[in-house]
Short mmCIF file of C-alpha atoms and ligand atoms in Angstrom, two decimals:
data_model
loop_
_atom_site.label_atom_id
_atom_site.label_comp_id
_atom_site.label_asym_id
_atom_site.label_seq_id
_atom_site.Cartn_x
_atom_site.Cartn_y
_atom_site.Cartn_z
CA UNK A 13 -7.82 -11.79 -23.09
CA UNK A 14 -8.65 -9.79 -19.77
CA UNK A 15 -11.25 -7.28 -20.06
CA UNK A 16 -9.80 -4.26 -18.58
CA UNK A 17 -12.70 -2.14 -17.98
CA UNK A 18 -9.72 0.26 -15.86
CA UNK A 19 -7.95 0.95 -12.92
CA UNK A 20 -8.49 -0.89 -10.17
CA UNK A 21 -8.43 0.49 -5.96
CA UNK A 22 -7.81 -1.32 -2.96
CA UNK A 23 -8.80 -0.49 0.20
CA UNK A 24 -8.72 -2.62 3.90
CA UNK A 25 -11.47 -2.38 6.08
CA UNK A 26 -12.37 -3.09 9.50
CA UNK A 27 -10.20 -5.06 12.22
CA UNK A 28 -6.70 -5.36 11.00
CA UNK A 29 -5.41 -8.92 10.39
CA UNK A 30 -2.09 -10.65 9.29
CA UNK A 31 -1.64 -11.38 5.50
CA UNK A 32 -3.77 -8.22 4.59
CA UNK A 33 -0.35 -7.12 3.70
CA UNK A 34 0.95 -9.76 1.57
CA UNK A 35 -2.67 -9.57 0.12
CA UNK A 36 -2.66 -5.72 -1.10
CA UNK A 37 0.96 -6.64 -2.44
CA UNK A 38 -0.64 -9.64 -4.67
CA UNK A 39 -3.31 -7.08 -5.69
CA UNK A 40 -0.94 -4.57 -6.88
CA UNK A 41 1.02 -6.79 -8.81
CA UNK A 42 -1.12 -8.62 -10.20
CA UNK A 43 -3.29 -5.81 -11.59
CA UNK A 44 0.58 -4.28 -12.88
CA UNK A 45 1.10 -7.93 -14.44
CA UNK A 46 -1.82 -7.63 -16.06
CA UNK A 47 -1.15 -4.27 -17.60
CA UNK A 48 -3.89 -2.35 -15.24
CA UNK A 49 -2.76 0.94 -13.10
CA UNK A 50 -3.42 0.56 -9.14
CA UNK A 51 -4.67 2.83 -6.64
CA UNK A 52 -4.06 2.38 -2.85
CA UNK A 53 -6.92 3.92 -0.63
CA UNK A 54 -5.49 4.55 2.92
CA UNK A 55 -8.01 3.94 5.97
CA UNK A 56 -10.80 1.87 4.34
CA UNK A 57 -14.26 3.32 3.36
CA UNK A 58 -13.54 6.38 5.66
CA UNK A 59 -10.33 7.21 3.43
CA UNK A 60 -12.28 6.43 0.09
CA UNK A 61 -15.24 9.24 1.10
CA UNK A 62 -12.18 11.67 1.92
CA UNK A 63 -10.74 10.52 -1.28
CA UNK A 64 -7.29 9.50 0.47
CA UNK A 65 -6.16 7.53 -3.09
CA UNK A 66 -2.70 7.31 -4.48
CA UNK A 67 -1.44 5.37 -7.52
CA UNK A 68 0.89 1.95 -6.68
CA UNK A 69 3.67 0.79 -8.50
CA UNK A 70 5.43 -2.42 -7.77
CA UNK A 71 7.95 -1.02 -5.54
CA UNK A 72 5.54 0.06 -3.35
CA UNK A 73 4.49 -3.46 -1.77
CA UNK A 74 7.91 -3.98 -1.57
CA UNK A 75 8.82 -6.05 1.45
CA UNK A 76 5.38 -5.99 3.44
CA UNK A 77 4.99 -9.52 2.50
CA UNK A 78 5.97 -10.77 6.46
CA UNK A 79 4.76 -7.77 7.90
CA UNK A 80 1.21 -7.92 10.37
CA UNK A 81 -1.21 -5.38 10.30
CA UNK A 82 -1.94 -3.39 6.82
CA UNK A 83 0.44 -0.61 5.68
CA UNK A 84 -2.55 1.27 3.67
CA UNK A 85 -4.48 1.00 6.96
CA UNK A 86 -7.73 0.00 8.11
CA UNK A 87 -10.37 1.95 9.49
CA UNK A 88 -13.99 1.84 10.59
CA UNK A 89 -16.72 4.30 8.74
CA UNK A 90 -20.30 5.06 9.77
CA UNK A 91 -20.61 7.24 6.94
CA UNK A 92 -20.09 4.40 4.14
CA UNK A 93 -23.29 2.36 6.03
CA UNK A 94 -25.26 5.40 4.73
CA UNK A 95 -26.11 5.50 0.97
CA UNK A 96 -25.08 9.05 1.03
CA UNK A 97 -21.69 8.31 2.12
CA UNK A 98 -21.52 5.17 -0.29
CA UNK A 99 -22.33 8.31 -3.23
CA UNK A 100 -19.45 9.96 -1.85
CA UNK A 101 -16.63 7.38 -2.37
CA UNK A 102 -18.11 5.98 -5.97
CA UNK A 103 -17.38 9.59 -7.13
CA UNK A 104 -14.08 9.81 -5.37
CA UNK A 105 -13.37 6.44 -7.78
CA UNK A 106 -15.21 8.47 -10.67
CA UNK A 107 -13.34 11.29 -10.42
CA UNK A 108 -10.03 9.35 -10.42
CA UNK A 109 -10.95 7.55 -13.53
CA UNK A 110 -11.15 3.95 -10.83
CA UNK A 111 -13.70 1.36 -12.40
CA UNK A 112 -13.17 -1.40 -9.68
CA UNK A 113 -12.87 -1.88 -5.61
CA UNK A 114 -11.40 -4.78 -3.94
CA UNK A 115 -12.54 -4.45 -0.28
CA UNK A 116 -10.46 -7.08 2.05
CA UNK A 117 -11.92 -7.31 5.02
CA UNK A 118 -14.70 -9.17 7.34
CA UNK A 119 -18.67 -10.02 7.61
CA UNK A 120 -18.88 -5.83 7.99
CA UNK A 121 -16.96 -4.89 5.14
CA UNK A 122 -18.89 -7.23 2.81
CA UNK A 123 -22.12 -5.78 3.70
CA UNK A 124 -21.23 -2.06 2.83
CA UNK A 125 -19.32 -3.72 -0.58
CA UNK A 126 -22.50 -5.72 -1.22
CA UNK A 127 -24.56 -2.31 -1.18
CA UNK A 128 -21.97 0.01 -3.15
CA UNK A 129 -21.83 -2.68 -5.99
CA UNK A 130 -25.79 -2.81 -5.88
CA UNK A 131 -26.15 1.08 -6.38
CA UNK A 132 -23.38 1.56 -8.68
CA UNK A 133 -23.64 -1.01 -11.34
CA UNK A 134 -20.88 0.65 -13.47
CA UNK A 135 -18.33 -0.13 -10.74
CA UNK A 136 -17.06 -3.86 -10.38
CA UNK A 137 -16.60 -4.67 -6.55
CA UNK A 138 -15.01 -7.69 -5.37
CA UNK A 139 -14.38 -8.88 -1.72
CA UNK A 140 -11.55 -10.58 -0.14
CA UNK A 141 -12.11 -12.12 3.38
CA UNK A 142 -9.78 -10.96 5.90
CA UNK A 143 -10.55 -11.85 9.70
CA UNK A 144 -8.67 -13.52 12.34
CA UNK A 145 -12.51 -15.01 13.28
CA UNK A 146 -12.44 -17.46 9.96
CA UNK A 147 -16.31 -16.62 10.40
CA UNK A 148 -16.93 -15.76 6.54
CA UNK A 149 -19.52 -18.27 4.90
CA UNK A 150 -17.93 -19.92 1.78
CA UNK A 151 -14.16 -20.32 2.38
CA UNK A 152 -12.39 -22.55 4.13
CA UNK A 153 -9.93 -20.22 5.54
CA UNK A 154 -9.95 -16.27 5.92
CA UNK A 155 -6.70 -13.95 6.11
CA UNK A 156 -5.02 -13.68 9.14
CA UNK A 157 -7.00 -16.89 11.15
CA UNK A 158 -3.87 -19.42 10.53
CA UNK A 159 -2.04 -16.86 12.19
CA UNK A 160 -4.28 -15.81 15.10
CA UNK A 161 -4.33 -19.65 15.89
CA UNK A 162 -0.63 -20.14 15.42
CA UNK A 163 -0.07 -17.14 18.45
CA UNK A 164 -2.52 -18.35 20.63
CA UNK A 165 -1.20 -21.93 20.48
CA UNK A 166 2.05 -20.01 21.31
CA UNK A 167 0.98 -17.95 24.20
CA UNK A 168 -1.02 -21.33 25.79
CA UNK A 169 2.23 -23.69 25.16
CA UNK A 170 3.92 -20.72 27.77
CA UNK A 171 1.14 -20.61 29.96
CA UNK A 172 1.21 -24.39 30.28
CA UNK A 173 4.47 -24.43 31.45
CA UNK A 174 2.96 -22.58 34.59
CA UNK A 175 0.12 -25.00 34.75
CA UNK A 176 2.30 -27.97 34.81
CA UNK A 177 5.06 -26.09 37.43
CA UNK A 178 2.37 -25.54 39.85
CA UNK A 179 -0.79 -28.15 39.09
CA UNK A 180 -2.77 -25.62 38.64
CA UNK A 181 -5.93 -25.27 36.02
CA UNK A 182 -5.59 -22.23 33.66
CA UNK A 183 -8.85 -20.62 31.87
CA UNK A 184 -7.40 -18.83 28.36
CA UNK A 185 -10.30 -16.88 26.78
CA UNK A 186 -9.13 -16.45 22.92
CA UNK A 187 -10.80 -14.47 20.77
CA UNK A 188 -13.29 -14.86 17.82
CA UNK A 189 -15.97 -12.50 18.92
CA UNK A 190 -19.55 -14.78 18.07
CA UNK A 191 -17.56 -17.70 16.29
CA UNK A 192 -15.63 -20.60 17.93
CA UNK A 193 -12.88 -21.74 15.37
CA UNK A 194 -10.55 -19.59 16.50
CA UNK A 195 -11.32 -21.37 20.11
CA UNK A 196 -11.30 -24.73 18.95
CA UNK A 197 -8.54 -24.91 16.88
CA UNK A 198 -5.83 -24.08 19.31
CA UNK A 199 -7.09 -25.74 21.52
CA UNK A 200 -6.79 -29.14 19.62
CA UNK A 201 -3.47 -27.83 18.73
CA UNK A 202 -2.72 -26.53 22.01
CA UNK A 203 -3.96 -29.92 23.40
CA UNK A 204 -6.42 -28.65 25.93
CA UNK A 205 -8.53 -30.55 28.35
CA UNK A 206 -11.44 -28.91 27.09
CA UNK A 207 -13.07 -26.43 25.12
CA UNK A 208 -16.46 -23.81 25.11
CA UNK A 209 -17.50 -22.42 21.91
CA UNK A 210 -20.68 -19.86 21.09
CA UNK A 211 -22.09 -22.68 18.82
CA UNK A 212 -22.22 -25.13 21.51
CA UNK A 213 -24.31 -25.37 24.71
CA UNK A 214 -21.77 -27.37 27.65
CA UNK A 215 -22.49 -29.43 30.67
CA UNK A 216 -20.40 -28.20 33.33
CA UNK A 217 -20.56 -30.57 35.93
CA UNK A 218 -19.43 -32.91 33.20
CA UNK A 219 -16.45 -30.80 32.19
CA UNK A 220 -15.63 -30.51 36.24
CA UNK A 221 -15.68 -34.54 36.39
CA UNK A 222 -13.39 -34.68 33.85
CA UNK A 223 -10.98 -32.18 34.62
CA UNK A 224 -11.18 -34.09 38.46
CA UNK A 225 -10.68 -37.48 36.28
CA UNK A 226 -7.62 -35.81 34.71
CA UNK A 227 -5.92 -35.19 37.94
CA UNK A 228 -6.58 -38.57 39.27
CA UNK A 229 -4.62 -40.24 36.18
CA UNK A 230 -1.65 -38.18 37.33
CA UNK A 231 -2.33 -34.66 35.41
CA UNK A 232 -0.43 -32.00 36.63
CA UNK A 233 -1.91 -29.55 34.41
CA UNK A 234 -4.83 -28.79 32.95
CA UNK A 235 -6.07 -25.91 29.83
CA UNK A 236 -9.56 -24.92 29.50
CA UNK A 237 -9.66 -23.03 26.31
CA UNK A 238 -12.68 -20.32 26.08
CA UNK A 239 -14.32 -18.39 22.82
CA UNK A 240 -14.55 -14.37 23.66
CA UNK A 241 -18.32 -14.67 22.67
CA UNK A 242 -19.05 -18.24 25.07
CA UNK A 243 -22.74 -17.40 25.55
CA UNK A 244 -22.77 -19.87 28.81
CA UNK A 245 -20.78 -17.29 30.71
CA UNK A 246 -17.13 -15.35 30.11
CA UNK A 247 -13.44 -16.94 30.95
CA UNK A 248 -13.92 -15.79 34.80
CA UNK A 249 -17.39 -16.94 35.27
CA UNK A 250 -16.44 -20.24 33.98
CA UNK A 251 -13.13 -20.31 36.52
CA UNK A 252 -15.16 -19.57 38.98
CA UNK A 253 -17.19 -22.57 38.47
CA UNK A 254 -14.25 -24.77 37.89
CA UNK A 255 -12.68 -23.59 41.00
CA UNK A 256 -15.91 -24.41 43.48
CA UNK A 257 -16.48 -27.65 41.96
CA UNK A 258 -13.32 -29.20 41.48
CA UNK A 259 -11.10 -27.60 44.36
CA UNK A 260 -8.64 -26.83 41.58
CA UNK A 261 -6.03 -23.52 41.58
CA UNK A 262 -7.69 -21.89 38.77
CA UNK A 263 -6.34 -19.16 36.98
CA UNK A 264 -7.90 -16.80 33.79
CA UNK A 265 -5.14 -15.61 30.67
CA UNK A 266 -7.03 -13.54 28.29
CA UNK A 267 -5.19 -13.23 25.48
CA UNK A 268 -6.74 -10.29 23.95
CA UNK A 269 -5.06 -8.11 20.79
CA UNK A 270 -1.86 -10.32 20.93
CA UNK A 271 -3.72 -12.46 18.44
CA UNK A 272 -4.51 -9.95 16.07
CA UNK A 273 0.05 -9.12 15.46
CA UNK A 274 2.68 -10.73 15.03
CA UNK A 275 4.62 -12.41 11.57
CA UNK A 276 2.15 -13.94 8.89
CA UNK A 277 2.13 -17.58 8.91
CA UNK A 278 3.24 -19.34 5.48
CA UNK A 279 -0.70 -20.01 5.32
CA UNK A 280 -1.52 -16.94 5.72
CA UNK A 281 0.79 -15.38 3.31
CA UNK A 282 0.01 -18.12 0.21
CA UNK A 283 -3.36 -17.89 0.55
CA UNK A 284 -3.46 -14.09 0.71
CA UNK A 285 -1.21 -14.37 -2.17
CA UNK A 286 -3.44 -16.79 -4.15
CA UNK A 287 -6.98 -14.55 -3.42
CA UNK A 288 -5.33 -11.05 -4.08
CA UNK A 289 -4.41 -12.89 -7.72
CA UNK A 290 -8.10 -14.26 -7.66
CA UNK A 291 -9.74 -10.91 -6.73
CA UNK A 292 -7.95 -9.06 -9.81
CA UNK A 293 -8.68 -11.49 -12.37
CA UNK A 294 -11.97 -11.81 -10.99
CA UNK A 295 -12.48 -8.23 -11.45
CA UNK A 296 -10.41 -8.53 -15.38
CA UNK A 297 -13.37 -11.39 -15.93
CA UNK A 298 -16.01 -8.66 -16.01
CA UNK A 299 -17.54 -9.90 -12.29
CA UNK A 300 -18.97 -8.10 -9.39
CA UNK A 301 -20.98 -8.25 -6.06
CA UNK A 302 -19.36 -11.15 -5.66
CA UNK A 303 -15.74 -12.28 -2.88
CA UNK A 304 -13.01 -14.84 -3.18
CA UNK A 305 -12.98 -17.75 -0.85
CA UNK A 306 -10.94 -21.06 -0.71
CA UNK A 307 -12.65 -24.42 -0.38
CA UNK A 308 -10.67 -27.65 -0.89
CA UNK A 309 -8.14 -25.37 -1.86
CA UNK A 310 -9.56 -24.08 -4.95
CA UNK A 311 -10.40 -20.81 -5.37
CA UNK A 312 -14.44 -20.16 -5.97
CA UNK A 313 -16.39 -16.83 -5.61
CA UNK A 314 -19.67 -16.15 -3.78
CA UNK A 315 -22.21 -12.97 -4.08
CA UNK A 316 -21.35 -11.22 -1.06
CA UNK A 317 -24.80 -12.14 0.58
CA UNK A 318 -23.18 -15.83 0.66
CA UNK A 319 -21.03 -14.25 3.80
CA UNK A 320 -23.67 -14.41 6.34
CA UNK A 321 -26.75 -15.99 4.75
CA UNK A 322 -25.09 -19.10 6.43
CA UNK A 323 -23.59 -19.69 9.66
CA UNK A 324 -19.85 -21.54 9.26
CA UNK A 325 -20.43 -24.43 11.39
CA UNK A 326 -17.52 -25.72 13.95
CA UNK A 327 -16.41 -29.27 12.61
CA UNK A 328 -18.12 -31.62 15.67
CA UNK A 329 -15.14 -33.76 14.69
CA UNK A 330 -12.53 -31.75 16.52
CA UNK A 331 -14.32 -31.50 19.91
CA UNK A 332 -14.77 -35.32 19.85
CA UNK A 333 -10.67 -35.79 18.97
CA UNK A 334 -10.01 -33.00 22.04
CA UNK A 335 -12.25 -34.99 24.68
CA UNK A 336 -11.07 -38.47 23.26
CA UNK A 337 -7.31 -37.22 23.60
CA UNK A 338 -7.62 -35.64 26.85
CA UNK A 339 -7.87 -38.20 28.51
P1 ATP B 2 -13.81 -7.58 11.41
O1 ATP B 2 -14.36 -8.95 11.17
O2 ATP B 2 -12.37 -7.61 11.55
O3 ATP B 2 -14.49 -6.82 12.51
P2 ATP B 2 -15.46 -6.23 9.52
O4 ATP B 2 -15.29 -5.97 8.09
O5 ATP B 2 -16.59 -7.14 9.91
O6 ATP B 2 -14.08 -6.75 10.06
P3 ATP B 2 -16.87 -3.94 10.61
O7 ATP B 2 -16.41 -2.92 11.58
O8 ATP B 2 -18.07 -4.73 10.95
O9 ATP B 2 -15.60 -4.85 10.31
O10 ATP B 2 -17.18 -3.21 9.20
C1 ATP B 2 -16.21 -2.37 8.60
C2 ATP B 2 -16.91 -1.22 7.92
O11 ATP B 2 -17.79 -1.74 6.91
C3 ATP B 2 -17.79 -0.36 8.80
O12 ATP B 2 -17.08 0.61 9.52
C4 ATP B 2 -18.72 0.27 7.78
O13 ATP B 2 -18.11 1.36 7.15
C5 ATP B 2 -18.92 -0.86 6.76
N1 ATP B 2 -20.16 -1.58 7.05
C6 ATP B 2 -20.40 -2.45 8.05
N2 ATP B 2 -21.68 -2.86 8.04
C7 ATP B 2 -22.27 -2.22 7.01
C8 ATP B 2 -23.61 -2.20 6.47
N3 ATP B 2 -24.59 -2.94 6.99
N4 ATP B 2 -23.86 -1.40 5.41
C9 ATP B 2 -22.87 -0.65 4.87
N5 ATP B 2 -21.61 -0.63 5.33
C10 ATP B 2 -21.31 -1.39 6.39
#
């Protein structure tokens, strides 16, 4: 029998990302299912301090399942990283009669939910991961990464077709801010000649012999796929390296917020789904301090500190099927 210590809030947090939707929907319901009442706090932590909390009913997640971005809204708060401010929105949930918080959002969001459930034992917090970065220690996947992948592969399957028309060599800088998946990823999928990520240091003048080895088997076309946080230089400094050495048209496509909207995958809506479940039943089970992940799809929870005590490593494996395929 679930231990229903009372209502329950839910609240998004930081960058937007797709499936936060479908998650907050599999959060209401679930706590409805279980016979618990639901509160919706608009605008993350910054709503919670200003007490912007409404009650849920079923009906209203209705038909935000394949909808991007978050209809309760996401915000960014530099109260909450105070203690003062994190006083504030526990007795906003006091004074609504809330016991528990499920936070969805990134590495950020996890941090001011690990401190809240630390200095206010009586409430149960709970974390679900949702970044487009997949950067989150302890799940295999985060909310919203399938699809940030998925439109990127998109956009670079267009800009090929330019590539191709014209043999020219086109730099796309994806996002991902310090992590690579997003990076490498799409650009297996996207089959790219080659690929820089943060967690990897690259020899140039070997990427440049390659690329010029491409083009002597008969390319016409060539993708050089980029992570926003490549520590080795940005998108253009890399072009312009590229360009000198191999003689190449280069060009630079960043593809910036596109990668944030657009229609949840089928990933990203199941496992939003399957964590929003986890996170309430988590919460009925009497936990806190702790955040849902995925691994070998299973669901297993983590204290928050799991998030970032740990890098996520980039699987080596990909960037040696990209180079052996790109040939
Ligand atoms: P994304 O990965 O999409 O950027 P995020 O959750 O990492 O999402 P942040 O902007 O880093 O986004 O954090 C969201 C909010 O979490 C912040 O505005 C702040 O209110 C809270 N937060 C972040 N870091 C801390 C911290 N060290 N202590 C307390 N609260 C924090």
């Amino acid at each position: 029998m679930p231990d229903n210590s009372g209502p329950i809030a839910v609240l998004c947090s930081g960058g937007d990302s797709c499936g936060m939707n479908a998650c907050v929907r599999s959060v209401v319901r679930t706590a409805l299912f279980h016979g618990v009442e639901i509160y919706g706090v608009e605008r993350g932590y910054a709503g919670l301090i200003n007490g912007a909390i409404e009650r849920l009913s079923a009906r209203s997640v209705s038909g935000i399942i394949n909808r991007g971005g978050t209809v309760i809204r996401s915000a960014r708060s530099a109260d909450f990283v105070e203690r003062g401010g994190r006083v504030r929105a526990a007795e906003q949930l006091a004074g609504h009669g809330i016991a528990s918080l499920v936070v969805l959002g990134g590495d950020g969001s996890f941090h001011g939910a690990h401190f809240l459930a630390l200095e206010h034992p009586s409430l149960r917090v709970v974390g679900v991961p949702c970044t487009i970065d997949n950067d989150i220690n302890g799940t295999d996947l985060t909310i919203g990464y399938d699809t940030a992948v998925n439109v990127a592969m998109s956009a670079i399957d267009k800009i090929r077709d330019t590539a191709s028309s014209h043999d020219r060599l086109f730099v796309v800088e994806v996002m991902g801010r310090h992590a690579g998946h997003i990076a490498l990823e799409v650009a297996v999928a996207s089959g790219a000649e080659e690929v820089f990520l943060p967690e990897t240091t690259e020899d140039l003048d070997a990427i440049a012999a390659r690329l010029s080895e491409g083009r002597r088997n008969g390319k016409t076309s060539s993708i050089v796929v980029v992570a926003e946080g490549e520590t080795q230089g940005n998108a253009h400094d890399i072009a312009a390296f590229l360009q000198n050495t191999t003689g190449f048209e280069v060009r630079v496509s960043i593809l910036g917020y596109i990668q944030r909207g657009g229609i949840p995958t089928a990933t990203d809506r199941v496992v939003a789904s399957r964590m929003g479940a986890a996170a309430v039943e988590v919460i009925l089970d009497g936990q806190s301090g702790v955040y849902v992940g995925i691994e070998n799809d299973r669901i297993t929870t983590h204290p928050f500190p799991f998030a970032w005590e740990a890098k996520k490593a980039v699987d080596p494996d990909r960037v040696r099927v990209l180079r052996m395929l790109a040939i």
